[in-house]
Amino acid sequence: MTTETFEFQVEARQLLQLMIHSVYSNKDVFLRELVSNASDALDKLRLEKLRDDSLDADVSDLHIELDIDKEARTLTVRDNGIGMSYDEVGQLIGTIANSGTAAFLEELREAKDAAGADGLIGQFGVGFYSGFMAADEVTLVTRRAGESQGTRWTSRGEATYTLERVDDAPQGTSVTLHLKPADPENQLHDYTSEWTIREIVKRYSDFITWPIRLVPEAGDGEGTPEPETLNSMKALWARSRDEVSDDEYHELYKHISHDWREPLETIRLQAEGTFEYQALLFVPSHAPHDLFTRDFKRGVQLYVKRVFIMDDCEALLPPYLRFVKGVVDAQDLSLNVSREILQQDRHIRMMQRRLTKKVLSTVKEFMTKDADRYATFWREFGTALKEGLVTDSENRDAILAVSSFATTHSDDEPTTLAQYVERMKDGQDDIWFITGESRQSIENSPHMEAFRDKGIEVLLLTDAVDEVWVDAVGEYEGKKLRSVAKGEIDLDGEGEEKAGEEREKQAEEYAGLLGWMREQLDEDIKEVRLSTRLTVSPACIVSDAHDLTPALENMYRAMGQEVPGTKRILELNPGHPLVKGLHQAYQASEDRTELAESADLLHTLAVLAEGGQPKDPARFVRLVADRLERTL
């Protein structure tokens, strides 16, 4: 057969070099990754055979085999699973088809000296490459189930690899590692030692549902010894809590999630009755790098009577809980159930409701019993959880109860809405909030001035989803959620009638200026009025009570939705010298050419103050430069 030589993709080459040059302190994880890949291949073959009875594949004894040759110093990890075609080997092994490759390499470099960095390989789906940590050369032989011809892939982990077609390959995949010499100082153990292999399998892969068999060395006596099964194959979710250690749960989580960190919480659930199922869910301790990308794979593993059905069953948890990993084993579903059927199955919907409530009640326990774990959870997953306030009306109250927000009450401690309501001032009827890109920018917003002056607490919301959920929720315990940057506000309490009378008098006095500015700025604004929210700044831009905010408009446009532009409202501070001067100039002269430019400048300054951009930056710069020149 013809042998072809190919060059590695640039990212793959960088990755190989990082692995080979001792980035990972624990080299043992290569075996965990190869066994995990073999287990996935067996799962896929079992599922493929269930879906297609005509598939020419032997599934009578699916297993993983470990074969040691001490003389040749090789270790072979072999499975009789789904296998790969010639093209699949080139795509999956020769390149890294992963949009997160750059992020992975960056995390790999950052984690060089960190404990647990050895787990990153699995997290980013490149576990096969870990074999080069222990081997000078790797040979892969594979044949896809149902095909007659196999493929051999060979590389020394340098710039190139070779591919050739072979006729005598058995079904499945074998990975043969030509091992480096043992180097205990660099945590490179002797992987031709049966004891070492047993210990690694027991530590990392005991829970895998397929038998992992160690092929014994040929003895001097008659006959060939039977291979020994090294793992217990016990489904952890089917065993009672006192039979399973936390370490075993954590290893299962790492196997499922490809995360090297331990989970924040393990959740067990067993339902009995007309519809029985068992669930073992894990709340991670760290958000994955691609949690908010379109390609993020969400869902938990679905089994039916301990038979693997699918890896990412999205129907079992809502999208806002996409960070939860785990296993659900149902007793009464069909083995050939499809994703489309799952979306309509009433049992699946019932399971989703109960699993969702269980996760939310676990977060509630964090909040009430373990402040540190709650702080970790909210920092990592709070933004995702808040999506449920928009999409899951059934559980909205439960989500709101475990949500917390930054607030002007404290620089460090977030607050719940219940705590906010407890601190509300006498006579305050609304829960006030402001949205923006960062805490610093919105704390310095002109919209905050009157609230700061009167000591009224404001929620500081800086996540994109905050623009949406506040409208979806609307109120809490009868208190309306109101934006400090929308609509007219009246913060005067009882006994402040005099201030109201003063404002009415000012409105009459400034009526002419307000009307004239409304005409001058007609293309950009729909109203000019005096402000009750400004104490320091001369002007600010606000939205009408029921208008979309600029951030929300931009969000819809980014999603490809057509949103008509909304004219907003310009509010002026009648106590500011600039506004007073503008009023005096308006009354003193009939020629208002320069005054129109000043009005335009004032409007643009208000737009800039809330983080917007001038409509005509060049004109704005010219006008400012002209004004500065006159002052020199």
XYZ file of C-alpha atoms in Angstrom:
632
model
C 0.000 0.000 0.000
C 1.120 3.573 -0.739
C 2.288 5.559 2.273
C 1.589 9.305 2.228
C 3.346 11.873 4.412
C 1.542 14.971 5.696
C 2.504 17.994 7.778
C 0.727 18.762 11.026
C -1.482 21.787 11.278
C 0.396 24.679 12.935
C -1.762 24.522 16.088
C -1.305 20.757 16.338
C 2.467 21.144 16.046
C 2.525 23.766 18.828
C 0.376 21.522 20.986
C 2.621 18.516 20.468
C 5.702 20.485 21.403
C 4.086 21.749 24.602
C 3.093 18.223 25.590
C 6.393 16.583 24.693
C 8.416 19.155 26.611
C 6.919 18.347 29.997
C 4.117 20.854 30.302
C 2.202 18.284 32.335
C 3.522 17.168 35.691
C 1.402 14.004 35.686
C 2.127 11.941 32.581
C -0.230 9.136 33.708
C -3.246 10.978 32.308
C -2.362 9.869 28.758
C -3.750 6.412 29.572
C -6.934 7.888 31.026
C -7.474 9.849 27.799
C -6.808 6.909 25.474
C -9.098 4.634 27.494
C -11.767 7.343 27.493
C -11.509 7.644 23.703
C -11.820 3.857 23.394
C -14.900 3.892 25.648
C -16.498 6.572 23.462
C -15.814 4.446 20.368
C -17.595 1.470 21.975
C -20.555 3.650 22.964
C -20.837 4.927 19.399
C -20.756 1.439 17.903
C -23.447 0.163 20.283
C -25.652 3.123 19.378
C -24.972 2.768 15.638
C -25.897 -0.915 15.759
C -29.146 -0.122 17.568
C -30.072 2.361 14.861
C -28.969 0.180 11.930
C -29.404 -3.596 12.290
C -27.822 -4.124 8.876
C -24.455 -2.722 10.017
C -21.804 -5.408 9.524
C -20.175 -5.175 12.952
C -19.592 -7.593 15.796
C -20.998 -6.221 19.080
C -21.064 -9.497 20.992
C -18.018 -8.717 23.138
C -17.287 -5.002 23.174
C -14.243 -4.252 25.312
C -10.969 -2.356 25.737
C -7.670 -4.213 25.760
C -4.306 -3.149 27.184
C -1.331 -5.063 25.799
C 2.220 -4.656 27.181
C 5.363 -5.774 25.364
C 8.285 -5.300 27.760
C 10.961 -6.308 25.272
C 9.794 -3.920 22.559
C 8.811 -1.352 25.242
C 5.354 -0.793 23.764
C 1.914 -0.311 25.274
C -1.139 -0.832 23.051
C -4.643 0.434 23.876
C -7.082 -1.477 21.681
C -10.874 -1.390 21.284
C -13.347 -3.109 18.945
C -15.567 -0.042 18.668
C -16.756 2.135 15.794
C -13.281 2.773 14.326
C -12.386 5.417 11.752
C -12.193 5.645 7.983
C -9.109 6.859 6.107
C -10.592 10.371 5.718
C -11.687 10.521 9.359
C -8.167 9.714 10.540
C -6.794 12.602 8.497
C -9.456 14.975 9.810
C -9.551 13.929 13.458
C -5.939 12.980 14.134
C -3.905 15.070 11.708
C -5.623 18.330 12.593
C -7.345 19.838 15.593
C -10.854 20.617 14.424
C -11.658 22.750 17.404
C -12.522 26.444 17.396
C -11.107 26.726 20.911
C -7.582 25.662 19.973
C -6.086 29.116 20.458
C -7.799 29.465 23.841
C -6.571 25.998 24.794
C -2.954 26.786 23.952
C -3.180 29.992 25.967
C -4.629 28.201 29.007
C -2.018 25.493 28.577
C 0.803 28.030 28.813
C -0.812 29.831 31.753
C -1.331 26.573 33.634
C 2.238 25.354 33.135
C 3.049 25.470 36.835
C -0.480 25.064 38.196
C -1.693 21.966 39.986
C -4.013 19.950 37.811
C -2.899 21.384 34.482
C -2.614 17.809 33.244
C -6.382 17.669 32.783
C -6.660 20.385 30.172
C -5.981 17.940 27.341
C -9.312 16.203 27.770
C -11.218 19.423 28.340
C -10.385 20.603 24.836
C -10.950 17.288 23.061
C -7.347 16.587 22.079
C -6.686 13.632 24.384
C -5.100 11.483 21.650
C -2.097 13.789 21.516
C -1.332 13.122 25.176
C 0.228 9.813 24.123
C 3.327 11.708 23.006
C 4.047 12.604 26.640
C 5.008 8.961 27.204
C 6.041 7.813 23.723
C 8.693 8.641 21.131
C 6.455 7.273 18.404
C 2.734 6.511 18.154
C 1.131 4.109 15.684
C -2.628 3.996 15.213
C -4.355 1.224 13.264
C -8.083 1.492 12.735
C -10.964 0.138 10.652
C -14.423 1.634 10.675
C -17.227 -0.819 11.424
C -18.880 -1.908 8.175
C -15.835 -1.132 6.007
C -13.359 -3.667 4.656
C -10.168 -1.619 4.578
C -8.281 -0.094 7.495
C -5.836 2.761 7.999
C -2.437 3.055 9.680
C -1.285 6.428 11.076
C 2.263 6.895 12.399
C 4.136 9.880 13.813
C 7.069 10.733 16.063
C 5.281 13.865 17.249
C 7.392 16.207 15.201
C 6.445 18.026 12.004
C 4.880 15.178 10.018
C 2.763 12.035 10.144
C 2.177 9.221 7.648
C -1.036 7.585 6.456
C -1.472 4.295 4.606
C -4.329 1.937 3.845
C -4.092 -1.602 5.248
C -6.106 -4.739 4.491
C -5.682 -6.771 7.675
C -6.911 -4.288 10.311
C -9.486 -5.621 12.803
C -12.664 -3.675 13.563
C -12.003 -0.779 15.930
C -8.864 1.121 16.836
C -5.505 0.243 18.375
C -3.019 2.862 19.555
C 0.523 1.559 20.072
C 2.913 3.716 22.065
C 6.642 3.167 21.592
C 7.491 4.199 25.130
C 10.212 6.561 26.274
C 12.590 5.326 29.004
C 11.188 5.698 32.510
C 12.179 8.971 34.189
C 10.823 9.090 37.771
C 12.236 12.592 38.385
C 9.973 13.947 35.641
C 6.971 11.837 36.713
C 7.427 9.539 33.701
C 6.733 6.075 35.092
C 7.503 2.675 33.634
C 4.360 1.962 31.628
C 5.491 -1.576 30.854
C 4.840 -2.365 34.527
C 1.562 -4.224 35.046
C 1.296 -2.778 38.544
C 1.532 0.779 37.196
C -1.126 0.105 34.542
C -3.480 -1.485 37.115
C -3.105 1.506 39.448
C -3.797 4.072 36.703
C -6.891 2.228 35.442
C -8.263 1.828 38.968
C -7.684 5.496 39.743
C -9.105 7.012 36.567
C -11.275 4.492 34.721
C -12.855 2.106 37.225
C -16.389 3.393 36.487
C -16.224 2.966 32.679
C -19.069 0.679 31.619
C -16.974 -1.477 29.262
C -14.464 -4.092 30.480
C -10.846 -2.938 30.397
C -8.781 -6.091 30.019
C -5.081 -6.505 30.619
C -3.535 -9.031 28.243
C -1.181 -11.211 30.344
C 2.371 -11.964 29.353
C 2.911 -15.356 27.785
C 4.018 -17.812 30.482
C 6.355 -20.779 30.316
C 3.591 -23.249 31.032
C 0.956 -24.674 28.728
C -1.975 -22.587 27.544
C -2.531 -18.857 27.386
C -3.799 -17.122 30.543
C -7.150 -15.346 30.250
C -7.096 -11.536 30.082
C -7.867 -9.910 33.428
C -10.602 -7.262 33.733
C -9.191 -4.332 35.687
C -12.275 -2.128 36.240
C -15.404 -2.774 38.280
C -17.762 -1.380 35.560
C -20.247 -0.427 38.259
C -22.480 2.490 37.322
C -21.897 4.971 40.144
C -25.395 6.415 39.786
C -26.891 2.980 40.455
C -24.940 2.424 43.692
C -25.987 3.726 47.083
C -24.278 6.861 48.372
C -22.355 5.043 51.119
C -20.795 2.663 48.565
C -19.180 5.451 46.521
C -16.405 7.779 47.600
C -16.191 11.434 46.659
C -13.062 10.636 44.675
C -14.998 8.170 42.534
C -17.699 10.753 41.868
C -15.053 13.312 40.967
C -13.344 10.940 38.531
C -16.674 10.259 36.836
C -17.199 14.021 36.522
C -13.754 14.467 34.986
C -14.447 11.635 32.549
C -17.776 13.147 31.480
C -16.766 16.801 31.378
C -13.066 16.572 30.442
C -12.459 19.082 33.220
C -9.413 18.645 35.436
C -10.930 20.468 38.393
C -13.164 18.836 40.971
C -16.864 19.747 40.737
C -18.412 22.322 43.024
C -21.252 19.947 43.940
C -22.488 16.436 43.226
C -26.276 16.022 42.972
C -27.940 12.599 43.249
C -31.557 12.018 42.297
C -33.592 8.809 42.153
C -37.198 8.754 40.999
C -39.410 5.735 41.581
C -42.984 4.963 40.656
C -44.668 4.954 37.259
C -41.530 6.322 35.579
C -38.192 5.399 37.106
C -34.858 7.033 36.500
C -31.593 7.811 38.274
C -29.549 10.966 37.849
C -26.075 11.959 38.910
C -25.443 15.626 38.134
C -22.400 17.808 38.706
C -22.146 21.568 39.125
C -18.666 22.563 37.876
C -16.420 24.864 39.871
C -15.295 26.801 36.808
C -17.102 28.010 33.686
C -15.746 26.528 30.431
C -14.146 29.008 28.052
C -16.883 28.552 25.419
C -19.966 28.650 27.681
C -21.432 31.607 25.800
C -20.522 30.535 22.271
C -22.934 29.098 19.734
C -20.886 25.887 19.409
C -20.985 25.041 23.137
C -22.116 21.440 23.607
C -24.716 21.298 26.324
C -26.711 18.495 27.848
C -26.101 15.443 30.018
C -25.402 11.843 29.064
C -28.533 9.750 28.577
C -28.584 6.032 29.320
C -31.500 3.612 29.112
C -31.119 0.676 31.504
C -27.356 1.427 31.654
C -27.030 1.361 27.858
C -25.484 4.558 26.510
C -27.869 6.426 24.181
C -26.429 9.885 23.591
C -23.692 12.143 24.890
C -25.328 15.582 24.932
C -29.039 15.189 25.621
C -30.228 18.800 25.503
C -33.840 17.951 26.371
C -33.058 17.012 29.969
C -32.045 20.487 31.179
C -32.973 23.986 29.975
C -30.349 26.038 28.103
C -29.667 28.317 31.072
C -28.404 25.260 33.021
C -26.138 24.179 30.128
C -23.094 24.181 32.417
C -24.438 21.225 34.443
C -22.821 17.878 33.543
C -23.849 14.384 34.488
C -25.676 11.159 33.701
C -29.370 10.317 33.574
C -30.342 6.637 33.353
C -34.014 6.032 32.486
C -35.719 2.655 32.786
C -38.688 3.081 30.447
C -37.421 4.834 27.324
C -36.842 3.122 23.988
C -33.242 2.243 23.177
C -33.499 3.825 19.733
C -35.001 7.088 20.924
C -34.014 10.085 18.760
C -33.390 13.710 19.694
C -36.596 14.684 17.894
C -38.665 12.197 19.891
C -37.050 13.371 23.141
C -38.292 16.922 22.528
C -41.894 15.645 22.509
C -41.734 12.897 25.141
C -43.801 13.726 28.224
C -41.536 11.617 30.445
C -38.531 13.649 29.318
C -40.381 16.893 30.072
C -41.271 15.569 33.498
C -37.628 14.649 34.118
C -36.468 18.067 32.948
C -38.822 19.836 35.387
C -37.615 17.769 38.325
C -33.915 17.984 37.433
C -34.214 21.753 36.985
C -35.891 22.202 40.365
C -33.232 20.004 41.990
C -30.376 22.097 40.570
C -32.057 25.349 41.646
C -32.699 24.011 45.154
C -29.006 23.055 45.341
C -28.032 26.636 44.461
C -30.459 27.813 47.151
C -28.599 25.635 49.670
C -25.332 27.241 48.584
C -26.828 30.650 49.264
C -28.218 29.812 52.701
C -25.545 27.431 54.018
C -22.255 28.014 52.193
C -21.500 31.600 51.205
C -18.140 30.753 49.635
C -19.556 28.109 47.324
C -22.445 30.385 46.384
C -19.998 33.192 45.583
C -18.035 30.819 43.340
C -21.183 29.574 41.627
C -22.584 33.049 40.989
C -19.271 34.403 39.721
C -18.933 31.560 37.218
C -22.541 30.864 36.202
C -24.742 33.733 37.379
C -24.903 35.296 33.927
C -26.119 32.025 32.380
C -28.624 31.414 35.179
C -30.197 34.849 34.671
C -31.181 33.774 31.148
C -33.806 31.629 32.861
C -35.538 34.762 34.147
C -36.430 35.435 30.514
C -37.055 31.914 29.204
C -38.444 29.928 32.151
C -41.510 31.589 33.635
C -42.361 28.423 35.607
C -39.159 28.682 37.657
C -38.721 32.459 37.535
C -39.413 32.961 41.247
C -36.937 30.213 42.180
C -34.240 31.716 39.930
C -34.892 35.211 41.275
C -34.570 33.889 44.830
C -31.011 32.664 44.175
C -29.904 35.651 42.087
C -27.765 38.455 43.456
C -26.628 41.736 41.996
C -24.035 44.434 42.468
C -25.469 47.508 44.160
C -24.515 50.958 45.349
C -25.026 49.693 48.906
C -21.658 47.888 48.850
C -18.523 47.906 46.739
C -17.942 44.176 47.240
C -21.017 42.332 48.488
C -23.834 41.579 46.015
C -27.422 41.785 47.175
C -30.624 39.865 46.570
C -33.874 41.614 45.712
C -35.223 40.544 49.104
C -32.335 42.322 50.839
C -32.837 45.388 48.641
C -36.516 45.592 49.599
C -35.644 45.304 53.290
C -33.344 48.349 52.953
C -35.741 50.515 50.951
C -36.333 54.005 52.326
C -39.696 55.003 53.745
C -41.948 56.105 50.932
C -39.858 54.375 48.224
C -42.150 52.352 45.968
C -39.779 51.148 43.248
C -36.643 49.024 42.888
C -34.195 51.135 40.906
C -31.567 49.763 38.549
C -29.138 50.923 35.892
C -27.579 48.870 33.077
C -24.240 49.358 31.345
C -20.956 47.803 30.307
C -19.100 48.126 33.612
C -19.699 49.100 37.214
C -17.345 52.046 36.964
C -19.049 53.531 33.924
C -22.583 53.283 35.285
C -21.676 54.463 38.782
C -20.317 57.657 37.158
C -23.360 58.062 34.920
C -25.235 61.385 35.154
C -28.431 59.371 35.651
C -27.168 58.374 39.102
C -26.657 61.868 40.502
C -30.007 62.443 42.212
C -30.074 58.878 43.563
C -26.606 59.319 45.012
C -27.577 62.690 46.437
C -30.638 61.253 48.195
C -28.933 57.992 49.266
C -31.292 55.745 47.271
C -29.841 52.309 46.521
C -29.531 51.311 42.859
C -28.839 47.872 41.352
C -25.809 47.974 39.020
C -26.432 45.544 36.160
C -23.578 44.941 33.717
C -24.420 41.673 31.904
C -26.029 41.735 28.459
C -28.924 39.582 29.699
C -29.752 42.240 32.324
C -31.164 44.440 29.566
C -33.804 41.771 28.934
C -34.726 40.101 32.203
C -35.679 43.310 34.030
C -38.508 43.811 31.532
C -39.511 40.144 31.651
C -39.690 40.134 35.472
C -41.281 43.583 35.792
C -41.728 43.601 39.563
C -40.759 41.890 42.784
C -43.089 41.604 45.787
C -45.269 44.342 44.353
C -42.330 46.705 43.798
C -41.774 47.741 40.189
C -38.320 47.379 38.660
C -37.487 50.799 37.202
C -34.499 52.062 35.247
C -32.896 55.280 36.464
C -32.307 56.102 32.779
C -35.894 55.734 31.541
C -39.007 57.845 31.930
C -39.603 60.744 34.301
C -38.649 60.289 37.926
C -39.844 61.929 41.087
C -37.675 61.280 44.129
C -39.293 63.924 46.318
C -40.801 62.485 49.448
C -43.546 63.837 51.626
C -43.055 67.415 52.784
C -41.155 68.412 49.643
C -44.047 70.249 47.967
C -41.892 73.352 47.808
C -39.414 71.580 45.514
C -42.270 70.586 43.229
C -43.523 74.139 43.054
C -40.012 75.343 42.209
C -39.785 72.871 39.342
C -43.104 74.027 37.899
C -41.880 77.611 37.997
C -38.630 76.657 36.252
C -40.536 74.731 33.569
C -42.518 77.847 32.722
C -39.384 79.989 32.714
C -37.462 77.620 30.432
C -40.395 76.756 28.120
C -39.100 78.906 25.263
C -35.584 77.446 25.332
C -36.884 73.899 25.588
C -39.191 74.332 22.604
C -36.458 75.968 20.497
C -33.923 73.179 21.308
C -36.549 70.587 20.449
C -36.772 72.108 16.957
C -32.976 72.374 16.560
C -32.345 68.764 17.537
C -35.437 67.298 15.867
C -33.459 64.646 13.923
C -32.087 63.102 17.110
C -34.518 63.689 19.971
C -38.253 63.776 20.517
C -38.380 65.978 23.626
C -36.304 68.411 25.674
C -37.268 68.826 29.325
C -35.872 69.861 32.668
C -34.360 67.077 34.729
C -35.054 65.939 38.271
C -32.262 63.338 38.184
C -29.286 65.669 37.600
C -27.424 67.503 40.350
C -23.925 67.927 38.835
C -24.000 67.324 35.070
C -25.566 69.833 32.658
C -27.553 67.303 30.621
C -28.329 63.629 30.078
C -30.081 61.429 27.541
C -32.958 59.208 28.729
C -35.321 56.758 27.084
C -39.069 56.964 27.325
C -40.617 54.594 29.843
C -41.555 51.944 27.263
C -38.785 52.447 24.676
C -35.962 50.020 23.980
C -32.610 51.097 25.388
C -29.750 51.657 22.895
C -27.965 48.555 24.246
C -31.056 46.425 23.635
C -31.459 47.844 20.134
C -27.828 46.924 19.371
C -28.366 43.448 20.799
C -31.346 42.801 18.511
C -29.458 44.114 15.485
C -26.520 41.832 16.303
C -28.977 38.919 16.174
C -30.065 40.015 12.693
C -33.390 41.568 13.707
C -34.561 44.813 12.154
C -35.135 47.416 14.863
C -36.200 50.959 13.945
C -34.171 53.705 15.592
C -35.820 55.340 18.590
C -35.593 59.045 19.290
C -34.753 59.735 22.901
C -35.238 62.562 25.401
C -32.722 65.270 26.330
C -32.947 66.404 29.955
C -31.332 69.648 31.126
C -30.178 70.548 34.627
C -31.596 74.072 35.285
C -29.198 74.538 38.178
C -26.063 74.081 36.057
C -24.176 77.255 34.958
C -23.935 75.992 31.373
C -27.706 75.547 31.084
C -28.308 78.891 32.799
C -25.945 80.568 30.354
C -27.670 78.885 27.426
C -31.015 80.201 28.705
C -29.702 83.736 29.103
C -28.175 83.691 25.609
C -31.477 82.455 24.167
C -33.366 85.344 25.795
C -30.758 88.008 24.915
C -30.371 87.537 21.167
C -32.464 86.882 18.089
C -29.437 85.561 16.139
C -29.044 82.037 17.479
C -26.590 80.532 14.991
C -23.860 79.980 17.559
C -26.458 79.033 20.145
C -27.602 76.197 17.856
C -24.032 74.884 17.785
C -23.911 75.083 21.585
C -27.164 73.147 21.815
C -25.715 70.496 19.501
C -22.569 70.303 21.617
C -24.591 69.923 24.813
C -26.595 67.081 23.266
C -23.430 65.294 22.077
C -21.820 65.675 25.512
C -24.872 63.980 27.023
C -24.561 61.138 24.509
C -20.867 60.714 25.360
C -21.587 60.722 29.098
C -23.689 57.549 28.770
C -21.095 55.794 26.615
C -22.540 56.607 23.190
C -20.790 57.956 20.096
C -21.208 61.357 18.361
C -23.292 61.167 15.194
C -20.674 63.279 13.370
C -17.350 62.947 15.254
C -15.463 65.296 12.914
C -17.997 68.096 13.374
C -18.015 67.580 17.130
C -14.202 67.850 17.285
C -14.279 70.996 15.162
C -16.876 72.677 17.374
C -15.008 71.789 20.570
C -11.706 73.013 19.108
C -13.369 76.280 18.080
C -14.744 76.853 21.575
C -11.375 76.046 23.175
C -9.603 78.449 20.825
C -11.846 81.300 21.955
C -10.992 80.707 25.608
C -7.205 81.060 25.045
